[in-house]
Coordinates of C-alpha atoms in Angstrom, one line a residue:
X1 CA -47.8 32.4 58.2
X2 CA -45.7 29.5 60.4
X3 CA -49.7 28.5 61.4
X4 CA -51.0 28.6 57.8
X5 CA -48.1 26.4 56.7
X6 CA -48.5 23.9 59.8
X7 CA -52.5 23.5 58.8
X8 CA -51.9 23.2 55.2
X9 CA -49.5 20.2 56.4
X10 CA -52.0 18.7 58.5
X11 CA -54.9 18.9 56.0
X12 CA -52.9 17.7 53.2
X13 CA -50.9 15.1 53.9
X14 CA -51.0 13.4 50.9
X15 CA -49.2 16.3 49.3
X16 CA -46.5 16.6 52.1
X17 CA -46.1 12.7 51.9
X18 CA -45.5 13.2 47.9
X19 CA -42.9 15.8 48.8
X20 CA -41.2 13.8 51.3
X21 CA -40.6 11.0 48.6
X22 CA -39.7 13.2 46.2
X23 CA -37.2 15.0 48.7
X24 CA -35.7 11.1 49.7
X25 CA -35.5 10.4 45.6
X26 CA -33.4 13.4 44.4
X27 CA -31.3 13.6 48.0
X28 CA -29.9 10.3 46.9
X29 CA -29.5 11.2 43.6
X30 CA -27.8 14.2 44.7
X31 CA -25.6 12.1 47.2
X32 CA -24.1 10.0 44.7
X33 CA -23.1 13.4 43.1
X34 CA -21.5 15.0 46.1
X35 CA -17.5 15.7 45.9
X36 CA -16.0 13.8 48.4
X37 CA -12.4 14.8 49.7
X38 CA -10.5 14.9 53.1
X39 CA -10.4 18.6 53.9
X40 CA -11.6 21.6 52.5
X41 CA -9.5 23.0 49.6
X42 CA -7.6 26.4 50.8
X43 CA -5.9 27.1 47.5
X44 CA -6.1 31.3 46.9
X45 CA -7.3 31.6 43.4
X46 CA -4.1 31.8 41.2
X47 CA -2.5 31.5 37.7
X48 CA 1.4 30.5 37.6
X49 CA 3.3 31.4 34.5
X50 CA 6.3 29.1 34.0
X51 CA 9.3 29.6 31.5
X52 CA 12.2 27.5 31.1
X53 CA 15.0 28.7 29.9
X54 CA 17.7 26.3 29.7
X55 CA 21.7 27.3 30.3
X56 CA 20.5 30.9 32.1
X57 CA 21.5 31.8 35.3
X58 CA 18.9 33.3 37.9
X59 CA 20.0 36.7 37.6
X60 CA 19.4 36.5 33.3
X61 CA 15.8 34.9 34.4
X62 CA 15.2 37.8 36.6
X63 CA 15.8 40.8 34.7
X64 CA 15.1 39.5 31.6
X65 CA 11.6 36.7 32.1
X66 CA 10.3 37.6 35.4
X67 CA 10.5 41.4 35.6
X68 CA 8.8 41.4 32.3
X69 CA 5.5 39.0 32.7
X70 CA 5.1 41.1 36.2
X71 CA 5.3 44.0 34.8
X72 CA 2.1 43.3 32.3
X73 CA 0.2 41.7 34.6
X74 CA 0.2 44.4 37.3
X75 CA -2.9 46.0 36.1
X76 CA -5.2 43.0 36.0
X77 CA -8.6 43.6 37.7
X78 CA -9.5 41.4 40.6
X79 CA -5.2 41.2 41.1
X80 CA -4.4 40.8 44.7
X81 CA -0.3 40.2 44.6
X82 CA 2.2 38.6 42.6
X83 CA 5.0 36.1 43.6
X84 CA 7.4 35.0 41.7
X85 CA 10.9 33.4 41.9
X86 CA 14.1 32.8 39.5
X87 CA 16.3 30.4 39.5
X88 CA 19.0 28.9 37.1
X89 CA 17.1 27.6 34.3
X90 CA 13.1 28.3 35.4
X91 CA 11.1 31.6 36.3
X92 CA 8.2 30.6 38.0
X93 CA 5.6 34.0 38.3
X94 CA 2.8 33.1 40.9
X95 CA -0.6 35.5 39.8
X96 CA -3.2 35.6 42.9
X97 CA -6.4 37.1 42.0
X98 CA -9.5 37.6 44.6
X99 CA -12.2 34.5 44.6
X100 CA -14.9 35.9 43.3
X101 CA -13.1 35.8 39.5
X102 CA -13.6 33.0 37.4
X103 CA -10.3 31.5 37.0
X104 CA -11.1 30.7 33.3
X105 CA -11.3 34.7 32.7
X106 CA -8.1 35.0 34.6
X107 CA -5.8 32.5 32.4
X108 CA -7.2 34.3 29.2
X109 CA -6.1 38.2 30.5
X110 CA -3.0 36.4 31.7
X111 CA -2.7 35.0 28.0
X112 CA -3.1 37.8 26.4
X113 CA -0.8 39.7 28.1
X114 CA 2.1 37.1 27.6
X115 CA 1.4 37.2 24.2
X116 CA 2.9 40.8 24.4
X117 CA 5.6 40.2 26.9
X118 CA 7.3 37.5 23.7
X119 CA 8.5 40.0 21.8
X120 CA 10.2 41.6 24.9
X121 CA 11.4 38.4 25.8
X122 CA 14.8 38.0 23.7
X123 CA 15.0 35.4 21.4
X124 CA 16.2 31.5 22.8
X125 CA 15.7 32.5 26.5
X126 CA 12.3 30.6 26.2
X127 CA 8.4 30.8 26.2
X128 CA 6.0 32.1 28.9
X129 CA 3.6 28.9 29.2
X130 CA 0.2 28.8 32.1
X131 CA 0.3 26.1 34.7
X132 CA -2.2 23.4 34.8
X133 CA -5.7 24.6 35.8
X134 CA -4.9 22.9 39.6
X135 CA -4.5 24.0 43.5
X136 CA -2.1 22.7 46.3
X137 CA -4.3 19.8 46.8
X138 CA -4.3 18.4 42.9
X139 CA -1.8 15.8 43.3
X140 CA -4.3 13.0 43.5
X141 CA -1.8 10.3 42.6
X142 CA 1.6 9.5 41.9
X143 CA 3.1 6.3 40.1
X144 CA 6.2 4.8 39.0
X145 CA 7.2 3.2 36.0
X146 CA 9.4 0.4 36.6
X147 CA 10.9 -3.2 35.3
X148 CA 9.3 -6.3 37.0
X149 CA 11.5 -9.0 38.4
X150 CA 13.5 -10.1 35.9
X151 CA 13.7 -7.7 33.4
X152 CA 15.8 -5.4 35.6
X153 CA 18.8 -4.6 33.3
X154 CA 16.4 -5.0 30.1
X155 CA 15.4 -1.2 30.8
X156 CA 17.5 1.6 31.6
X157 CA 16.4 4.8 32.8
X158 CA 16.1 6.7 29.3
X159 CA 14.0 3.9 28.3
X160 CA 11.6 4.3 31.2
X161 CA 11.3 8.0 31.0
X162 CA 10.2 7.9 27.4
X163 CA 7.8 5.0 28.0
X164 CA 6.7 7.2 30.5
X165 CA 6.2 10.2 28.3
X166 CA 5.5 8.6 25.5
X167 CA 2.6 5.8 26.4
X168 CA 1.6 6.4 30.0
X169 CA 1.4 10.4 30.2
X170 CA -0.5 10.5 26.8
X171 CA -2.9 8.5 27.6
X172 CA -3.8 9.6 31.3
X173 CA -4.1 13.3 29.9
X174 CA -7.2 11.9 28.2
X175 CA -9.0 11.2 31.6
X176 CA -11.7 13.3 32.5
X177 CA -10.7 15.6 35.1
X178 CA -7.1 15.4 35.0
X179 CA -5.2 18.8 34.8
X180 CA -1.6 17.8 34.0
X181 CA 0.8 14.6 34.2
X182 CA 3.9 15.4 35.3
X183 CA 6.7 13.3 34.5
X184 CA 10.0 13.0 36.5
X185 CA 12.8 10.8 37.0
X186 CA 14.8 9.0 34.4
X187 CA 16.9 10.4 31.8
X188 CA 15.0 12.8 29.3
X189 CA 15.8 11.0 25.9
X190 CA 17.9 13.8 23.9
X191 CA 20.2 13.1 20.4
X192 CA 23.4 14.3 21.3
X193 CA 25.7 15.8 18.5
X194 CA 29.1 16.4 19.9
X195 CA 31.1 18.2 17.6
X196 CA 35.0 17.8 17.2
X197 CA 36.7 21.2 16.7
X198 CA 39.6 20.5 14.9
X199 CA 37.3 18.7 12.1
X200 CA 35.8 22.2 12.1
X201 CA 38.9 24.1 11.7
X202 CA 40.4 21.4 8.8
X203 CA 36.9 21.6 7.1
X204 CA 36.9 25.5 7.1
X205 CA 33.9 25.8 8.8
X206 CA 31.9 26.9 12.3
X207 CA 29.5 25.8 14.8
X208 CA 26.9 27.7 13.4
X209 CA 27.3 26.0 9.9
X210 CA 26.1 23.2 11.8
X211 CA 23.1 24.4 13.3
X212 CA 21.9 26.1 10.3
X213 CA 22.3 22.4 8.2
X214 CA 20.8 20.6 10.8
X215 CA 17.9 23.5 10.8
X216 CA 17.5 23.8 6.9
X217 CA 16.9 19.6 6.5
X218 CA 14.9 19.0 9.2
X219 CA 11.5 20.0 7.6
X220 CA 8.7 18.5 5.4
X221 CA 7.7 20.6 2.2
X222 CA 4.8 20.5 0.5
X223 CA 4.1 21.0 -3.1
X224 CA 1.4 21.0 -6.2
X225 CA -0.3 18.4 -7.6
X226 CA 0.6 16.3 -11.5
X227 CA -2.2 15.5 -13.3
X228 CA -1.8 11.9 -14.8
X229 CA -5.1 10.6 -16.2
X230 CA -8.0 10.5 -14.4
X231 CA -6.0 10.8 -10.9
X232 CA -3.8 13.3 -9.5
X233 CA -0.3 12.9 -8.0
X234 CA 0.4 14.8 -4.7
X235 CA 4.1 16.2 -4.6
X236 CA 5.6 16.5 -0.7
X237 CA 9.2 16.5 0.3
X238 CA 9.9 14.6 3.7
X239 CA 13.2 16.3 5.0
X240 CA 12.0 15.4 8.9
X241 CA 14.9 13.4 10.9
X242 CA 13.9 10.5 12.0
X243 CA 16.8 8.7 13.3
X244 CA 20.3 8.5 14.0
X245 CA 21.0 7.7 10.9
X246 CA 19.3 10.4 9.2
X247 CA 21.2 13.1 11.7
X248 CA 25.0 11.6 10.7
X249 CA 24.0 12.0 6.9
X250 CA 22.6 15.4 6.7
X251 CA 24.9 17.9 4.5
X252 CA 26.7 20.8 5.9
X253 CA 27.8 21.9 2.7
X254 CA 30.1 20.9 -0.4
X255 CA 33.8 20.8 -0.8
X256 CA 36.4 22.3 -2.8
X257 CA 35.9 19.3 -5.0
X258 CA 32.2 18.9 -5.2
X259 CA 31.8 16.0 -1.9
X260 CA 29.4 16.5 -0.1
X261 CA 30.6 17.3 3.8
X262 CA 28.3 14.8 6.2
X263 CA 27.8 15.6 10.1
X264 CA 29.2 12.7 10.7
X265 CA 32.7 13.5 9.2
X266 CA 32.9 16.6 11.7
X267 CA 30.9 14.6 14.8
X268 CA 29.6 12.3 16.9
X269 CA 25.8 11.4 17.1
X270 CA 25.1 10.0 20.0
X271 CA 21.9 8.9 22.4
X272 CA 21.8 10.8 25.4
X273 CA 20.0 13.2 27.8
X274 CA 19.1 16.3 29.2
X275 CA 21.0 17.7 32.3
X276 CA 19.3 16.5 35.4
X277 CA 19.1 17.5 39.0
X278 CA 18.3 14.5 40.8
X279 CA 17.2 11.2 40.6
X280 CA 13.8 9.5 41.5
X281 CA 14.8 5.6 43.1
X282 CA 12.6 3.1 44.2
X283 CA 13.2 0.8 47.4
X284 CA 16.8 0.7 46.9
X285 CA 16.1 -1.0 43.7
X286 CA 18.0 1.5 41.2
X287 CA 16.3 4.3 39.0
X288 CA 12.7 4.2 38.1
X289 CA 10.4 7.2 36.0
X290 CA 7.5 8.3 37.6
X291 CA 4.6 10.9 37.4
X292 CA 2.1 12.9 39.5
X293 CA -1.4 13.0 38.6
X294 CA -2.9 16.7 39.0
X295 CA -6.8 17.1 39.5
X296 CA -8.3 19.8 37.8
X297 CA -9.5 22.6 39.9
X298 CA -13.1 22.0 41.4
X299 CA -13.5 18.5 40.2
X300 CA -14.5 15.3 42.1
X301 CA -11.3 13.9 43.5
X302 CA -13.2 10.5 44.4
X303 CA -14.4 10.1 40.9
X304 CA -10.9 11.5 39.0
X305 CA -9.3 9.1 40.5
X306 CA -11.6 5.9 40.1
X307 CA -11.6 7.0 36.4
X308 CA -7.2 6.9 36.7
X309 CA -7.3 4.0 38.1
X310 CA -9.1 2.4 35.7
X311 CA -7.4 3.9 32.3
X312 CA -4.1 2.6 34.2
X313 CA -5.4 -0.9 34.5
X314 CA -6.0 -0.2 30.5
X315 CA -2.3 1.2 30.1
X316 CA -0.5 -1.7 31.9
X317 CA -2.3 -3.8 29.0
X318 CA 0.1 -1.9 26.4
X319 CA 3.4 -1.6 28.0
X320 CA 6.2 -3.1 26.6
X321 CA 7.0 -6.8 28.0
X322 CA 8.8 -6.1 31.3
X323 CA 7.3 -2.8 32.4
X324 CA 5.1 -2.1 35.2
X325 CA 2.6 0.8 36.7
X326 CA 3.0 0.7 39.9
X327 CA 0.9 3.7 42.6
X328 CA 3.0 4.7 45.6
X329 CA 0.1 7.7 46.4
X330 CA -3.1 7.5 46.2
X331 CA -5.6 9.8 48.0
X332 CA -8.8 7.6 48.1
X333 CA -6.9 6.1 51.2
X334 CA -7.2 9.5 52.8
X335 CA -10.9 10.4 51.7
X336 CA -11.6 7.3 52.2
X337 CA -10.2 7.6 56.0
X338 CA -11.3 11.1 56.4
X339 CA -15.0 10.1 55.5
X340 CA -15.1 6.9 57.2
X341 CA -14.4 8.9 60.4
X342 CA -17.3 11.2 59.8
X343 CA -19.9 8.7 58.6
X344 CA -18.6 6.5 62.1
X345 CA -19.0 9.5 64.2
X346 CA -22.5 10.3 62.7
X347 CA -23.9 6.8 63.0
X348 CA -23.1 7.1 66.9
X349 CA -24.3 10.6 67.0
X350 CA -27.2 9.5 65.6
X351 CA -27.9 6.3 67.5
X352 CA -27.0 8.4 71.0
X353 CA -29.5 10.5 69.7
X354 CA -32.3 8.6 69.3
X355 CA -31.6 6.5 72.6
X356 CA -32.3 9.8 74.3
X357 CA -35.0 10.7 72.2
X358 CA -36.7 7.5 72.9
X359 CA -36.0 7.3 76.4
X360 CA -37.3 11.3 77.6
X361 CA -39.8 11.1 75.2
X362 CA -41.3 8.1 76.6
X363 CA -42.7 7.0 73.8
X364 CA -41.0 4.5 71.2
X365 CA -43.1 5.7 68.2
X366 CA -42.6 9.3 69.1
X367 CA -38.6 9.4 69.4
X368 CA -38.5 7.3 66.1
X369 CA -40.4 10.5 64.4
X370 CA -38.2 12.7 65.6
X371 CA -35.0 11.2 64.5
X372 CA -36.2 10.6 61.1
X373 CA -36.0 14.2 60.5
X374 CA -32.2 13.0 61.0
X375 CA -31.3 11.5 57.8
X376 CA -34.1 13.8 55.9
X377 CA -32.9 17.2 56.8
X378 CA -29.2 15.7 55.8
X379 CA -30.7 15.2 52.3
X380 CA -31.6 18.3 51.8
X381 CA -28.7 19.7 53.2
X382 CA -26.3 17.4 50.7
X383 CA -28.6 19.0 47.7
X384 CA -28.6 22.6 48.7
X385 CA -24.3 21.5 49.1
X386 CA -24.0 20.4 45.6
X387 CA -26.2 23.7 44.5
X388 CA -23.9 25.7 46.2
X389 CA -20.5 24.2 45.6
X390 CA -19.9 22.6 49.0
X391 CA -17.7 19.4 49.1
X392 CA -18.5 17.0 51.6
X393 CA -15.1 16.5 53.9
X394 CA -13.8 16.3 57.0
X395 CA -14.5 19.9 58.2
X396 CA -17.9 20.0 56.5
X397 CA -19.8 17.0 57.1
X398 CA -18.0 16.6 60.6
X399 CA -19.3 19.6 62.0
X400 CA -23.2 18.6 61.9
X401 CA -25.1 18.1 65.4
X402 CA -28.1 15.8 65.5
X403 CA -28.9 17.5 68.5
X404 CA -29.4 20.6 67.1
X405 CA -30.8 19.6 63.9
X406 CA -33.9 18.0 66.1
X407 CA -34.6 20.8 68.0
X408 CA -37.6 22.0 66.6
X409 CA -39.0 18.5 66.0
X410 CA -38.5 17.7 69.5
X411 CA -40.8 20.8 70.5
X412 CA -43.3 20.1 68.4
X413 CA -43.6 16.4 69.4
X414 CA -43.2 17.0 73.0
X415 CA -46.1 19.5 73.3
X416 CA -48.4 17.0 70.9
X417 CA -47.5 13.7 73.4
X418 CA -47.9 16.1 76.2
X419 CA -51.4 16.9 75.2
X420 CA -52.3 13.4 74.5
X421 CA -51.0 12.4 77.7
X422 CA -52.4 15.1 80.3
X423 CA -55.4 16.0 78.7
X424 CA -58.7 15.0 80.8
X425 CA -60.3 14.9 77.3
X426 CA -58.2 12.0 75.9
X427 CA -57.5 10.5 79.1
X428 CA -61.0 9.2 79.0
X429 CA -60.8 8.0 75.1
X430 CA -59.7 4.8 74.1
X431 CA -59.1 5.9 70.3
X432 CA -58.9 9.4 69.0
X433 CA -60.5 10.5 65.6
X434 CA -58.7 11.4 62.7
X435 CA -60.3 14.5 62.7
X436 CA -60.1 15.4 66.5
X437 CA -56.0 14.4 66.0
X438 CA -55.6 17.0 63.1
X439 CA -56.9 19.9 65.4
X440 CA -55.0 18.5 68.1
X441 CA -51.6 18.9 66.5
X442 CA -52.7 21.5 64.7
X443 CA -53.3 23.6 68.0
X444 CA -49.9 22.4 69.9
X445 CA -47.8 22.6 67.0
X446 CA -48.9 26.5 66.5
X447 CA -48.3 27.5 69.8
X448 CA -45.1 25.9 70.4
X449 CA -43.8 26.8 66.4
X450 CA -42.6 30.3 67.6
X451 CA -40.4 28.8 70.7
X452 CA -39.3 26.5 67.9
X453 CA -38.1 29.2 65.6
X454 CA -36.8 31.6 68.1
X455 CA -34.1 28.6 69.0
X456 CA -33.1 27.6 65.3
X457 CA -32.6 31.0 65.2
X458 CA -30.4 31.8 68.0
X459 CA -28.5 28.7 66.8
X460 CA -27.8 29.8 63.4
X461 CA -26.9 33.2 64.7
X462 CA -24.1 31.6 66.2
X463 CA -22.8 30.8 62.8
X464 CA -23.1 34.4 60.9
X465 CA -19.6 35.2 62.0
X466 CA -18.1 31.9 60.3
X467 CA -19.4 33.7 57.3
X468 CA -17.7 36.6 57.2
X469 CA -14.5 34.9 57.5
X470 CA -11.7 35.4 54.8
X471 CA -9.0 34.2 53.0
X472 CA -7.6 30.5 54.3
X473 CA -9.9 30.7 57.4
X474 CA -13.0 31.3 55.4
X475 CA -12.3 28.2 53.1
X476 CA -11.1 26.1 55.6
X477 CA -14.6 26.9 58.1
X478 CA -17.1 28.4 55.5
X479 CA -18.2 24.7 54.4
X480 CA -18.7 23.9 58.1
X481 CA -21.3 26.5 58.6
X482 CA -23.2 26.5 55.2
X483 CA -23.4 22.7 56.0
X484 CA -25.0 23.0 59.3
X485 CA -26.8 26.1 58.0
X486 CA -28.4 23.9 55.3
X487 CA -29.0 21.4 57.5
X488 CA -30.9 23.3 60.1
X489 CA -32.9 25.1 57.3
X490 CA -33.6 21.9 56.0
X491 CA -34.9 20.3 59.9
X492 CA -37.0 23.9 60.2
X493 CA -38.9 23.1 57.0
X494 CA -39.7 19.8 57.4
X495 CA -40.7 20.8 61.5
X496 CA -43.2 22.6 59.4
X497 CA -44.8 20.2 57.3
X498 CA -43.6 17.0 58.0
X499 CA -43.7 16.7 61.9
X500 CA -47.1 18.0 61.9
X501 CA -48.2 15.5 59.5
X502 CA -46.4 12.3 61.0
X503 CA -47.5 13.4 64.0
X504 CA -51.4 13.7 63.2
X505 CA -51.1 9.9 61.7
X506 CA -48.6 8.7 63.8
X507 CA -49.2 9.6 67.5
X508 CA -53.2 8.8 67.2
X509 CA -53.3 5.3 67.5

């Protein structure tokens, strides 16, 4: 069959040629498409389930959060363990699942499952919410919001936070392929209602009478219609707080003597913030707010964060007079290092290469052929990458051999220029016939094919047990062998067809 294939290429070379440009076409195509990141992604294939529940120690989180959302998700299919830990205030429930399930079906049997966990869950410990749809390696990039010079005591740190939150997170959830923004630092903006209880006790009332009037008004009712002519008049109550203002002047109830009895006559409403556990500074320049940028799972972190980048330079154009975006991490420095190390190594690889191939060859034309299979077979190894879900990094694209990948182009060539050069027949010819040149190559690249195939062979052989790898090691050396699997598939094919036919019109003259 390998001879039928090699004849076909040599008789049609028109065809092959059509192929070749059609294979150069769609490989660039489907280089501009190629994930690009720094290392391979060894992330198992999880779901987190997180719950805040503010004010309750670990031990409350334990028995009462954790135990619970393990408990019902014990008996998922695919479930290989479950980690979790509790600690004052947060229960954080780690779900790894094997890699061959889709980790869309994973959130929605995790979902479901929470949804009966709730009503275990007693009432104002909190809700069971699903991480962002990210791995270790999704924090892409990190920012901070902070004043420029000159508007330093303009801004304090509750300011910044709900700029943060409120202009810079909302709009960078909206890029394409973003998972999550999470926002720290700062003071988390809160309206803080701090009660006096001797105004209680002289008013005859509790701290509950409070919550319940600051529950009851703090809704929007909706009502009928009024007809009044030819138009209609829609009836809504707004009740929603809006300010300070509105909290100080809500009723509790009414008096002995028919006043009403105001918030404000039993406390005082006040600006402040939620209980913090740190701080986030910035060059010993006082408190900033800040954010990390999550990828989600699978996507292009070259392209997620171009795309950031540019909806920040659109952001910065809407923040208040003072205020500035400013990126302290940003992993296209480490892609970009990472890959600029592998395309470096394979330009000398490739020049080393074909200096040797020119130089035992003996012939300038013939060691030219054979390193063009170089950059061919690496196209069709960067398509067969995106078709199987192969990222080009550090471990994947570094691992490629231009020695090896020429292999069976060098055997074909060799035997053809050997021919042409020891032959009494076309010792004694000044030109060779297009004809006689097609039989010739024909001939030598038949019988040398099988020597050809027998070495790719052994060579990928030596990669089978990279493939039966698991777990971290499997990730982190799997893309290294497919690559250089696809690669050398890629170089045996076009030994085939296309050093046959370069050879017949090449080597002739």
């Amino acid at each position: 069959m390998l001879n039928h294939i090699i004849a076909f290429s040599v008789r049609n070379k028109l065809i092959i040629g059509l192929f070749i440009i059609a294979l150069i076409g769609y490989g660039s195509y489907q280089f501009t498409r190629l994930p690009i990141d720094a290392v391979p992604d060894i992330t198992n294939n999880q779901v987190q389930v997180i719950t805040i529940a503010p004010s309750f120690g670990a031990t409350d989180i334990e028995r009462l959060v954790t135990y619970p959302i393990e408990q019902a998700n014990s008996n998922i299919s695919g479930l290989k363990e479950i980690r979790s830990f509790s600690r004052f205030g947060l229960s954080l429930v780690t779900i790894v699942f094997d890699d061959a399930t889709d980790v869309y079906w994973e959130r929605q049997q995790v979902a479901e499952r929470l949804q009966k966990v709730q009503s275990q869950i007693p009432a104002g410990i909190g809700t069971p919410e699903l991480g962002p749809v990210s791995t270790g390696l999704g924090e892409i990039y990190q920012y901070v919001v902070r004043p420029k010079k000159g508007y330093a005591g303009r801004y304090n740190e509750t300011e910044l936070r709900t700029i943060q939150d409120w202009i810079v997170r909302r709009q960078l959830l909206g890029v394409k392929g973003v998972a999550e923004v999470s926002s720290f630092g700062g003071k988390l903006k809160q309206y803080s209602i701090e009660v006096d209880p001797n105004k209680l006790l002289s008013h005859n009332i509790t701290i509950t009478d409070v919550f319940k009037a600051l529950e009851s008004n703090n809704q929007n009712t909706g009502g009928a219609y009024i007809e009044k002519g030819p138009t209609v008049v829609y009836i809504r109550s707004q009740g929603l707080i809006g300010n300070m203002e509105d909290i100080n002047n809500t009723v509790i109830k009414n008096t002995a003597d028919g006043s009403p009895l105001f918030i404000k006559d039993v406390a005082d409403v006040k600006i402040g913030y939620a209980t913090r556990y740190g701080a986030m500074c910035y060059n010993d320049e006082g408190e900033v707010a800040g954010a990390v940028v999550m990828m989600l799972k699978g996507a292009n972190s070259s392209e997620v964060i171009k795309n950031v980048k540019e909806r920040i330079a659109q952001i910065q154009k809407t923040m208040p007079e003072g205020v500035e975006i400013e990126p302290f991490l940003d992993r296209t420095k480490m892609v970009n290092n990472a890959i600029g190390t592998v395309e470096r190594n394979l330009l000398e690889g490739a020049l080393i290469v074909v200096f040797v191939l020119v130089l035992f060859l003996g012939n300038f034309r013939a060691g030219l052929l054979v390193a063009s299979v170089i950059p061919l077979s690496m196209l069709f190894a960067i398509i067969m990458m995106n078709l199987f879900g192969v990222s080009g990094n550090l471990m994947s694209l570094g691992a490629l051999d231009f020695g090896l990948i020429v292999d069976g182009a060098v055997i074909i060539v060799e035997a053809v220029m050997h021919t042409l050069s020891h032959s009494k027949h076309f010792t004694l010819t000044d030109k060779i016939g297009q004809k006689e040149m097609d039989q010739e190559v024909n001939s030598s690249a038949s019988k040398m094919m099988n020597s050809a195939v027998f070495g790719q062979i052994i060579i990928l052989v030596v990669y089978l047990p990279i493939f039966t790898l698991q777990g971290i090691e499997g990730k982190m050396f799997k893309p290294m062998a497919q690559t250089v699997a696809f690669a050398l598939l890629g170089a045996f094919i076009l030994s085939l067809t296309y050093i046959p036919m370069m050879s017949a019109v090449f080597l002739s003259v």
